[in-house]
């Protein structure tokens, strides 16, 4: 099948659905003529270390995965073997048409024991960042994407004093290796996710997460163990905020000249009824972070759909709506609402650092991309400085507690052979990237 045929077929399938979803007759992304996106707009895809590298055995999540049965449906194992295959993956991303690539540094590889930094690991990430540049892609570097070293979890993780200083010390060392190549950087990935999970998940699941930490503590012979989403979120918040602040300073003091911010899990939260708790919940989830982000260079928006809130709390998705593999409502236009919310609250430029869908049907991913980009385009037309769109994910990978079943990737990964096969959505987003969002 030649590329053109794939493109035409997928485009035809996607356009009407995207228009209907965006609720904007005639203004679906692919159909919209007009100006391309702003010059220098970043187009790309995102991954994280633990979810793709493989054998990340010094990290807290790896330890938690060993509890079987436990919260994780399967173990991450070799993941996508990105650790060894990054050059091939970055070449593919560039060839698809992307000018940016988001990846994360794995703290537990760089600082496997407290205070001992591994030069080989630092050099590894330096080569990834340099390879992005060689391929014409701006590296969007996440300094921490959830996972922390086991030694950090054993001393109480983000719940205890001193965690912020340890994170800042790691950032100070890491930026020396990668700073000269960085294009943008985020300190923490979704530090508000732990609270979000407590709003949307049933209490028994949260209780199980607490038990899992006791199990992990016993396995490593410690009296405690704390991993980002699993521990006491109220105890963590001040340390995470301090960690972010100190990390920004440490990163900025290093080589390179690039924008630094934090990326947040932001949902299109909608109020239903006059007594809706929506605003209260939003404050609990995001207020401290949006306030902190006012001092940053940008705000990173990561959106997957919407939540509706009535007087009692979060509601089930409406009857009969399409659900993704992770049980979320198919709702790409929600990205417009979160961009507006984040920008209004912070006054900062916006990078969409994640946005995507878990589906086995790639035509739905194309429709999702279309609906999301239509919403971005309306934000741009309204004067909101959106500076990039990084799709989650570049490839199918380890989706945390769900394991490998949900597929978020633009590129399929054969779990036996590790062979990469770009899906039509990869060519679709790549083609949009190549023409900087201009109409086809
Ligand atoms: C996270 C990713 C995750 C994605 C899809 C985001 O919350 O940053 O690590 O895979 O959502 O669930």
Short mmCIF file of C-alpha atoms and ligand atoms in Angstrom, two decimals:
data_model
loop_
_atom_site.label_atom_id
_atom_site.label_comp_id
_atom_site.label_asym_id
_atom_site.label_seq_id
_atom_site.Cartn_x
_atom_site.Cartn_y
_atom_site.Cartn_z
CA UNK A 1 0.00 0.00 0.00
CA UNK A 2 1.54 3.32 -0.90
CA UNK A 3 1.66 6.21 1.55
CA UNK A 4 -0.77 8.38 -0.39
CA UNK A 5 -3.48 5.73 -0.28
CA UNK A 6 -3.15 5.42 3.50
CA UNK A 7 -3.27 9.16 3.88
CA UNK A 8 -6.40 9.61 1.78
CA UNK A 9 -8.26 6.79 3.46
CA UNK A 10 -7.44 7.93 6.97
CA UNK A 11 -8.16 11.53 6.18
CA UNK A 12 -11.57 10.67 4.76
CA UNK A 13 -12.44 8.60 7.80
CA UNK A 14 -11.29 11.24 10.22
CA UNK A 15 -12.68 14.52 8.98
CA UNK A 16 -16.44 14.14 9.56
CA UNK A 17 -15.88 12.59 13.00
CA UNK A 18 -13.54 15.36 14.04
CA UNK A 19 -15.97 18.04 12.96
CA UNK A 20 -18.79 16.49 14.89
CA UNK A 21 -16.60 16.03 17.95
CA UNK A 22 -15.25 19.51 17.92
CA UNK A 23 -18.84 20.72 17.82
CA UNK A 24 -17.76 23.20 15.19
CA UNK A 25 -19.46 22.40 11.90
CA UNK A 26 -17.05 23.19 9.10
CA UNK A 27 -14.19 23.99 11.48
CA UNK A 28 -12.69 20.54 11.96
CA UNK A 29 -8.92 20.73 11.85
CA UNK A 30 -8.24 18.93 8.59
CA UNK A 31 -10.96 20.91 6.82
CA UNK A 32 -9.85 24.29 8.11
CA UNK A 33 -7.96 26.39 5.64
CA UNK A 34 -6.09 29.46 6.75
CA UNK A 35 -2.84 30.31 8.39
CA UNK A 36 -0.35 27.70 9.40
CA UNK A 37 0.64 27.46 13.03
CA UNK A 38 3.09 30.07 14.36
CA UNK A 39 6.66 29.86 13.13
CA UNK A 40 8.76 27.63 15.37
CA UNK A 41 5.76 25.66 16.65
CA UNK A 42 6.99 22.36 18.10
CA UNK A 43 5.43 19.23 16.64
CA UNK A 44 6.30 15.88 18.06
CA UNK A 45 5.61 13.00 20.35
CA UNK A 46 6.45 12.09 23.93
CA UNK A 47 7.67 9.10 25.91
CA UNK A 48 9.04 8.55 29.40
CA UNK A 49 12.03 6.58 30.67
CA UNK A 50 10.39 3.89 32.77
CA UNK A 51 7.65 3.28 30.22
CA UNK A 52 10.00 2.65 27.29
CA UNK A 53 13.64 2.07 28.28
CA UNK A 54 13.37 -1.38 29.85
CA UNK A 55 15.02 -2.94 32.91
CA UNK A 56 14.74 0.18 35.00
CA UNK A 57 15.46 -1.94 38.01
CA UNK A 58 16.71 0.71 40.43
CA UNK A 59 13.43 2.59 40.46
CA UNK A 60 10.57 2.62 42.95
CA UNK A 61 7.98 1.54 40.39
CA UNK A 62 10.07 -1.44 39.31
CA UNK A 63 10.10 -2.48 42.97
CA UNK A 64 6.33 -2.09 43.26
CA UNK A 65 5.86 -4.16 40.09
CA UNK A 66 7.50 -7.11 41.84
CA UNK A 67 4.47 -7.40 44.13
CA UNK A 68 2.41 -9.97 42.25
CA UNK A 69 -0.47 -9.92 42.84
CA UNK A 70 -0.21 -6.20 43.41
CA UNK A 71 -1.35 -2.97 41.81
CA UNK A 72 0.45 -3.67 38.52
CA UNK A 73 -1.26 -5.99 36.05
CA UNK A 74 2.11 -6.95 34.60
CA UNK A 75 5.77 -6.02 34.94
CA UNK A 76 7.53 -3.51 32.69
CA UNK A 77 10.43 -5.89 31.89
CA UNK A 78 12.28 -4.87 28.76
CA UNK A 79 9.57 -2.24 27.93
CA UNK A 80 10.35 -1.00 24.38
CA UNK A 81 14.09 -1.41 24.81
CA UNK A 82 14.39 2.30 24.04
CA UNK A 83 17.54 2.32 26.15
CA UNK A 84 19.31 0.41 23.36
CA UNK A 85 17.18 1.43 20.39
CA UNK A 86 16.92 5.19 20.87
CA UNK A 87 18.90 6.04 17.74
CA UNK A 88 16.56 4.01 15.55
CA UNK A 89 13.49 5.51 17.27
CA UNK A 90 14.71 9.09 16.97
CA UNK A 91 15.53 8.54 13.30
CA UNK A 92 11.98 7.30 12.76
CA UNK A 93 10.46 10.26 14.63
CA UNK A 94 12.45 12.71 12.51
CA UNK A 95 11.60 10.89 9.31
CA UNK A 96 7.89 11.12 10.17
CA UNK A 97 8.25 14.90 10.11
CA UNK A 98 8.55 15.86 13.79
CA UNK A 99 10.72 18.77 14.89
CA UNK A 100 10.58 17.94 18.61
CA UNK A 101 10.80 14.86 20.82
CA UNK A 102 9.97 14.62 24.51
CA UNK A 103 11.76 12.08 26.69
CA UNK A 104 12.66 11.84 30.36
CA UNK A 105 15.80 11.33 32.39
CA UNK A 106 15.77 8.31 34.69
CA UNK A 107 16.95 9.56 38.06
CA UNK A 108 17.52 6.01 39.34
CA UNK A 109 20.03 5.31 36.57
CA UNK A 110 21.84 8.63 36.98
CA UNK A 111 22.00 8.47 40.79
CA UNK A 112 21.65 4.76 41.62
CA UNK A 113 22.81 5.32 45.20
CA UNK A 114 22.33 8.50 47.13
CA UNK A 115 25.07 10.96 46.18
CA UNK A 116 26.74 8.62 43.65
CA UNK A 117 26.29 9.85 40.10
CA UNK A 118 26.88 7.50 37.19
CA UNK A 119 28.85 9.15 34.39
CA UNK A 120 27.88 6.46 31.90
CA UNK A 121 24.19 7.11 32.52
CA UNK A 122 24.69 10.86 32.22
CA UNK A 123 26.52 10.32 28.96
CA UNK A 124 23.69 8.09 27.72
CA UNK A 125 21.12 10.87 28.13
CA UNK A 126 23.53 13.39 26.66
CA UNK A 127 23.72 11.20 23.54
CA UNK A 128 19.94 10.98 23.32
CA UNK A 129 19.64 14.76 23.50
CA UNK A 130 22.48 15.22 20.99
CA UNK A 131 20.90 12.68 18.63
CA UNK A 132 17.61 14.59 18.70
CA UNK A 133 19.50 17.69 17.57
CA UNK A 134 21.40 15.78 14.86
CA UNK A 135 18.05 14.62 13.50
CA UNK A 136 16.64 18.15 13.54
CA UNK A 137 14.44 17.70 16.60
CA UNK A 138 14.27 19.93 19.66
CA UNK A 139 14.70 17.82 22.80
CA UNK A 140 11.89 18.43 25.29
CA UNK A 141 13.47 17.03 28.42
CA UNK A 142 11.49 15.89 31.45
CA UNK A 143 13.77 15.78 34.47
CA UNK A 144 11.41 13.52 36.40
CA UNK A 145 8.56 11.45 35.01
CA UNK A 146 7.09 9.86 38.18
CA UNK A 147 9.78 7.27 38.98
CA UNK A 148 12.37 7.92 41.67
CA UNK A 149 15.34 5.82 42.84
CA UNK A 150 14.65 3.09 45.38
CA UNK A 151 16.94 4.84 47.90
CA UNK A 152 14.72 7.95 47.61
CA UNK A 153 11.51 5.92 48.12
CA UNK A 154 13.11 4.19 51.12
CA UNK A 155 13.84 7.46 52.87
CA UNK A 156 10.18 8.47 52.50
CA UNK A 157 10.05 9.78 48.93
CA UNK A 158 8.44 13.16 48.43
CA UNK A 159 6.72 12.92 51.81
CA UNK A 160 9.77 13.87 53.84
CA UNK A 161 11.96 16.93 54.37
CA UNK A 162 15.09 17.02 52.24
CA UNK A 163 13.40 15.50 49.18
CA UNK A 164 13.39 18.83 47.33
CA UNK A 165 17.11 19.37 47.89
CA UNK A 166 17.90 15.87 46.68
CA UNK A 167 15.89 16.41 43.52
CA UNK A 168 17.55 19.78 42.91
CA UNK A 169 21.01 18.19 43.35
CA UNK A 170 20.08 15.57 40.74
CA UNK A 171 18.87 18.31 38.35
CA UNK A 172 22.07 20.28 38.88
CA UNK A 173 24.16 17.26 37.82
CA UNK A 174 21.88 16.17 35.00
CA UNK A 175 21.63 19.57 33.35
CA UNK A 176 25.40 19.67 33.00
CA UNK A 177 25.09 16.64 30.69
CA UNK A 178 22.04 17.58 28.64
CA UNK A 179 21.57 21.35 29.01
CA UNK A 180 23.55 22.39 25.97
CA UNK A 181 21.13 20.45 23.72
CA UNK A 182 17.83 21.10 25.51
CA UNK A 183 15.03 22.93 23.73
CA UNK A 184 12.54 23.04 26.57
CA UNK A 185 12.52 21.31 29.94
CA UNK A 186 9.98 20.29 32.53
CA UNK A 187 10.98 19.61 36.11
CA UNK A 188 8.22 17.28 37.32
CA UNK A 189 5.67 15.44 35.22
CA UNK A 190 2.12 15.86 36.53
CA UNK A 191 2.89 16.42 40.22
CA UNK A 192 -0.88 16.94 40.65
CA UNK A 193 -1.77 13.45 39.37
CA UNK A 194 -1.75 11.83 42.82
CA UNK A 195 -4.56 14.12 43.95
CA UNK A 196 -6.44 13.62 40.68
CA UNK A 197 -6.36 9.85 41.19
CA UNK A 198 -7.86 10.34 44.65
CA UNK A 199 -10.71 12.32 43.12
CA UNK A 200 -11.53 9.87 40.34
CA UNK A 201 -10.62 6.42 41.68
CA UNK A 202 -12.70 4.36 44.13
CA UNK A 203 -11.28 4.46 47.72
CA UNK A 204 -10.48 0.69 47.81
CA UNK A 205 -7.99 1.17 44.96
CA UNK A 206 -6.31 4.01 46.85
CA UNK A 207 -6.19 1.81 49.97
CA UNK A 208 -4.51 -0.92 47.90
CA UNK A 209 -1.89 1.57 46.80
CA UNK A 210 -1.11 2.24 50.46
CA UNK A 211 -0.80 -1.49 51.13
CA UNK A 212 1.49 -1.90 48.13
CA UNK A 213 3.93 0.55 49.69
CA UNK A 214 4.03 -1.50 52.87
CA UNK A 215 4.73 -4.56 50.73
CA UNK A 216 7.53 -2.77 48.89
CA UNK A 217 9.03 -1.56 52.20
CA UNK A 218 9.11 -5.14 53.47
CA UNK A 219 10.76 -6.34 50.24
CA UNK A 220 13.57 -3.80 50.48
CA UNK A 221 13.98 -4.18 54.24
CA UNK A 222 12.91 -0.66 55.12
CA UNK A 223 10.39 0.69 57.61
CA UNK A 224 8.91 2.86 54.85
CA UNK A 225 8.60 3.26 51.11
CA UNK A 226 6.92 6.10 49.25
CA UNK A 227 6.33 6.43 45.52
CA UNK A 228 4.83 9.51 43.88
CA UNK A 229 1.23 8.46 43.20
CA UNK A 230 1.09 5.97 46.04
CA UNK A 231 1.97 8.01 49.10
CA UNK A 232 0.35 10.71 51.25
CA UNK A 233 -0.37 13.50 48.79
CA UNK A 234 -0.85 16.21 51.41
CA UNK A 235 2.55 15.47 52.92
CA UNK A 236 4.11 15.53 49.45
CA UNK A 237 2.68 18.77 48.11
CA UNK A 238 4.95 21.30 49.89
CA UNK A 239 8.03 19.22 49.06
CA UNK A 240 7.04 18.84 45.41
CA UNK A 241 6.46 22.58 45.13
CA UNK A 242 9.82 23.30 46.75
CA UNK A 243 11.41 20.64 44.54
CA UNK A 244 10.03 22.30 41.43
CA UNK A 245 11.23 25.74 42.51
CA UNK A 246 14.72 24.54 43.38
CA UNK A 247 14.94 22.40 40.24
CA UNK A 248 14.08 25.38 38.03
CA UNK A 249 16.90 27.35 39.65
CA UNK A 250 19.36 24.45 39.32
CA UNK A 251 18.47 23.85 35.67
CA UNK A 252 18.70 27.52 34.80
CA UNK A 253 22.11 27.77 36.46
CA UNK A 254 23.44 25.09 34.10
CA UNK A 255 24.48 25.21 30.46
CA UNK A 256 22.05 26.08 27.68
CA UNK A 257 19.36 28.68 27.33
CA UNK A 258 15.88 27.20 27.17
CA UNK A 259 12.44 27.50 28.71
CA UNK A 260 11.71 25.63 31.92
CA UNK A 261 8.32 24.76 33.40
CA UNK A 262 6.18 22.06 34.93
CA UNK A 263 3.60 19.91 33.17
CA UNK A 264 0.24 19.28 34.82
CA UNK A 265 -2.47 16.67 34.39
CA UNK A 266 -5.36 18.90 33.37
CA UNK A 267 -8.82 17.59 32.56
CA UNK A 268 -11.65 19.52 30.96
CA UNK A 269 -13.57 19.67 34.25
CA UNK A 270 -17.17 20.60 33.63
CA UNK A 271 -19.70 21.78 36.21
CA UNK A 272 -23.12 20.13 36.12
CA UNK A 273 -25.85 21.89 38.11
CA UNK A 274 -25.76 24.97 40.31
CA UNK A 275 -24.23 23.11 43.30
CA UNK A 276 -21.43 21.48 41.37
CA UNK A 277 -18.24 20.86 43.34
CA UNK A 278 -16.17 21.44 40.19
CA UNK A 279 -14.45 24.64 41.33
CA UNK A 280 -13.62 23.24 44.76
CA UNK A 281 -12.11 20.12 43.21
CA UNK A 282 -10.13 22.18 40.71
CA UNK A 283 -8.64 24.26 43.49
CA UNK A 284 -7.63 21.12 45.38
CA UNK A 285 -6.02 19.66 42.26
CA UNK A 286 -4.38 22.58 40.57
CA UNK A 287 -4.40 25.90 42.46
CA UNK A 288 -0.98 25.58 44.12
CA UNK A 289 0.65 24.47 40.86
CA UNK A 290 -0.94 27.08 38.65
CA UNK A 291 0.17 29.67 41.13
CA UNK A 292 3.73 28.32 41.13
CA UNK A 293 3.78 28.23 37.34
CA UNK A 294 3.26 32.00 37.18
CA UNK A 295 6.98 32.29 37.88
CA UNK A 296 7.93 29.84 35.11
CA UNK A 297 8.64 30.27 31.41
CA UNK A 298 5.63 28.23 30.30
CA UNK A 299 2.96 25.87 31.52
CA UNK A 300 2.86 22.28 30.21
CA UNK A 301 -0.67 21.04 29.55
CA UNK A 302 -1.41 17.29 29.51
CA UNK A 303 -4.98 16.43 28.67
CA UNK A 304 -6.78 13.21 27.83
CA UNK A 305 -10.49 14.08 28.15
CA UNK A 306 -13.14 15.52 30.42
CA UNK A 307 -14.67 14.96 33.84
CA UNK A 308 -18.11 16.20 34.83
CA UNK A 309 -18.86 17.12 38.42
CA UNK A 310 -22.24 17.45 40.12
CA UNK A 311 -22.91 18.35 43.76
CA UNK A 312 -21.60 14.96 44.95
CA UNK A 313 -18.44 14.72 42.94
CA UNK A 314 -17.22 13.19 39.71
CA UNK A 315 -19.93 11.67 37.50
CA UNK A 316 -19.84 8.64 35.25
CA UNK A 317 -19.37 9.41 31.54
CA UNK A 318 -22.72 10.01 29.83
CA UNK A 319 -24.61 6.88 28.78
CA UNK A 320 -23.57 5.45 25.44
CA UNK A 321 -20.48 7.62 24.78
CA UNK A 322 -17.40 6.11 23.19
CA UNK A 323 -14.83 5.03 25.80
CA UNK A 324 -11.11 4.52 25.29
CA UNK A 325 -9.16 1.42 26.39
CA UNK A 326 -8.47 3.13 29.72
CA UNK A 327 -12.15 3.89 30.29
CA UNK A 328 -11.95 7.59 29.46
CA UNK A 329 -14.57 9.33 27.37
CA UNK A 330 -13.42 10.05 23.81
CA UNK A 331 -13.31 13.84 24.11
CA UNK A 332 -10.50 15.45 22.09
CA UNK A 333 -11.99 18.94 22.15
CA UNK A 334 -11.32 19.05 25.91
CA UNK A 335 -7.79 20.17 25.07
CA UNK A 336 -9.09 23.61 24.07
CA UNK A 337 -10.69 24.09 27.47
CA UNK A 338 -7.57 23.07 29.41
CA UNK A 339 -5.30 25.30 27.33
CA UNK A 340 -7.58 28.25 28.06
CA UNK A 341 -7.79 27.38 31.76
CA UNK A 342 -4.02 26.98 32.18
CA UNK A 343 -3.21 30.14 30.27
CA UNK A 344 -5.85 32.24 32.04
CA UNK A 345 -4.63 31.05 35.46
CA UNK A 346 -0.90 31.54 34.84
CA UNK A 347 -0.55 34.11 32.04
CA UNK A 348 2.20 31.87 30.66
CA UNK A 349 2.66 30.48 27.15
CA UNK A 350 1.45 26.91 26.76
CA UNK A 351 3.12 23.79 25.47
CA UNK A 352 0.87 20.78 25.07
CA UNK A 353 3.36 18.30 26.50
CA UNK A 354 0.95 15.32 26.30
CA UNK A 355 -2.36 14.56 24.62
CA UNK A 356 -3.52 11.23 23.28
CA UNK A 357 -5.81 8.25 23.33
CA UNK A 358 -5.58 4.57 24.24
CA UNK A 359 -7.19 2.72 21.37
CA UNK A 360 -6.66 -0.36 19.22
CA UNK A 361 -8.47 1.42 16.36
CA UNK A 362 -6.02 3.83 14.80
CA UNK A 363 -8.76 5.63 12.83
CA UNK A 364 -10.00 6.87 16.23
CA UNK A 365 -6.52 8.18 17.05
CA UNK A 366 -6.56 10.14 13.81
CA UNK A 367 -10.00 11.52 14.65
CA UNK A 368 -8.71 12.36 18.13
CA UNK A 369 -5.67 14.21 16.78
CA UNK A 370 -7.92 16.10 14.39
CA UNK A 371 -10.34 17.13 17.12
CA UNK A 372 -7.53 18.16 19.47
CA UNK A 373 -5.68 20.20 16.84
CA UNK A 374 -8.89 21.91 15.77
CA UNK A 375 -9.22 23.06 19.37
CA UNK A 376 -5.57 24.23 19.48
CA UNK A 377 -6.13 26.20 16.32
CA UNK A 378 -9.13 28.02 17.79
CA UNK A 379 -7.02 28.88 20.88
CA UNK A 380 -4.30 30.29 18.61
CA UNK A 381 -6.85 32.31 16.67
CA UNK A 382 -8.01 33.74 20.01
CA UNK A 383 -4.47 34.91 20.70
CA UNK A 384 -3.41 32.28 23.24
CA UNK A 385 0.33 31.59 22.81
CA UNK A 386 0.38 27.82 22.29
CA UNK A 387 3.91 26.88 21.30
CA UNK A 388 3.90 23.16 20.71
CA UNK A 389 1.94 19.93 20.51
CA UNK A 390 3.62 16.72 21.69
CA UNK A 391 1.43 13.68 21.23
CA UNK A 392 1.34 10.89 23.81
CA UNK A 393 2.80 8.61 22.86
CA UNK A 394 5.46 8.11 20.24
CA UNK A 395 5.08 4.35 20.67
CA UNK A 396 2.99 1.75 22.46
CA UNK A 397 4.57 1.37 25.88
CA UNK A 398 4.18 0.37 29.53
CA UNK A 399 1.00 2.07 30.69
CA UNK A 400 1.76 1.86 34.42
CA UNK A 401 -0.75 -0.25 36.37
CA UNK A 402 -2.49 -1.39 33.16
CA UNK A 403 0.72 -2.85 31.69
CA UNK A 404 0.96 -3.20 27.91
CA UNK A 405 -2.72 -3.65 27.02
CA UNK A 406 -3.66 0.00 26.39
CA UNK A 407 -2.00 1.25 23.22
CA UNK A 408 -1.36 5.00 23.10
CA UNK A 409 1.33 4.86 20.41
CA UNK A 410 1.64 6.40 16.98
CA UNK A 411 4.05 3.53 16.42
CA UNK A 412 3.27 -0.11 17.28
CA UNK A 413 5.91 -2.18 19.09
CA UNK A 414 5.87 -5.95 18.66
CA UNK A 415 6.29 -7.30 22.19
CA UNK A 416 8.23 -10.35 21.01
CA UNK A 417 10.53 -8.91 18.35
CA UNK A 418 10.52 -5.22 19.43
CA UNK A 419 9.91 -4.35 15.79
CA UNK A 420 8.50 -0.84 15.32
CA UNK A 421 5.64 -0.32 12.86
CA UNK A 422 4.34 3.21 12.36
CA UNK A 423 0.55 3.36 12.35
CA UNK A 424 -1.34 5.56 9.85
CA UNK A 425 -1.76 8.14 12.66
CA UNK A 426 2.04 8.58 12.75
CA UNK A 427 2.11 9.52 9.07
CA UNK A 428 -0.97 11.66 9.60
CA UNK A 429 0.47 13.77 12.43
CA UNK A 430 3.88 13.80 10.75
CA UNK A 431 2.37 15.26 7.57
CA UNK A 432 0.60 17.99 9.57
CA UNK A 433 3.92 18.72 11.29
CA UNK A 434 5.78 18.99 7.99
CA UNK A 435 3.39 21.65 6.73
CA UNK A 436 3.29 23.38 10.13
CA UNK A 437 -0.43 22.85 10.45
CA UNK A 438 -1.33 24.45 7.14
CA UNK A 439 -4.27 22.99 5.23
CA UNK A 440 -3.32 20.07 2.96
C1 LIG B 1 1.39 10.31 32.01
C2 LIG B 1 1.91 9.20 31.11
C3 LIG B 1 0.78 8.21 30.83
C4 LIG B 1 -0.33 8.93 30.13
C5 LIG B 1 -1.49 8.06 29.68
C6 LIG B 1 -0.01 10.76 31.72
O1 LIG B 1 -0.67 10.87 32.93
O2 LIG B 1 2.29 11.37 32.05
O3 LIG B 1 3.00 8.61 31.73
O4 LIG B 1 1.22 7.09 30.14
O5 LIG B 1 -0.84 9.93 30.98
O6 LIG B 1 -2.19 7.54 30.73
#
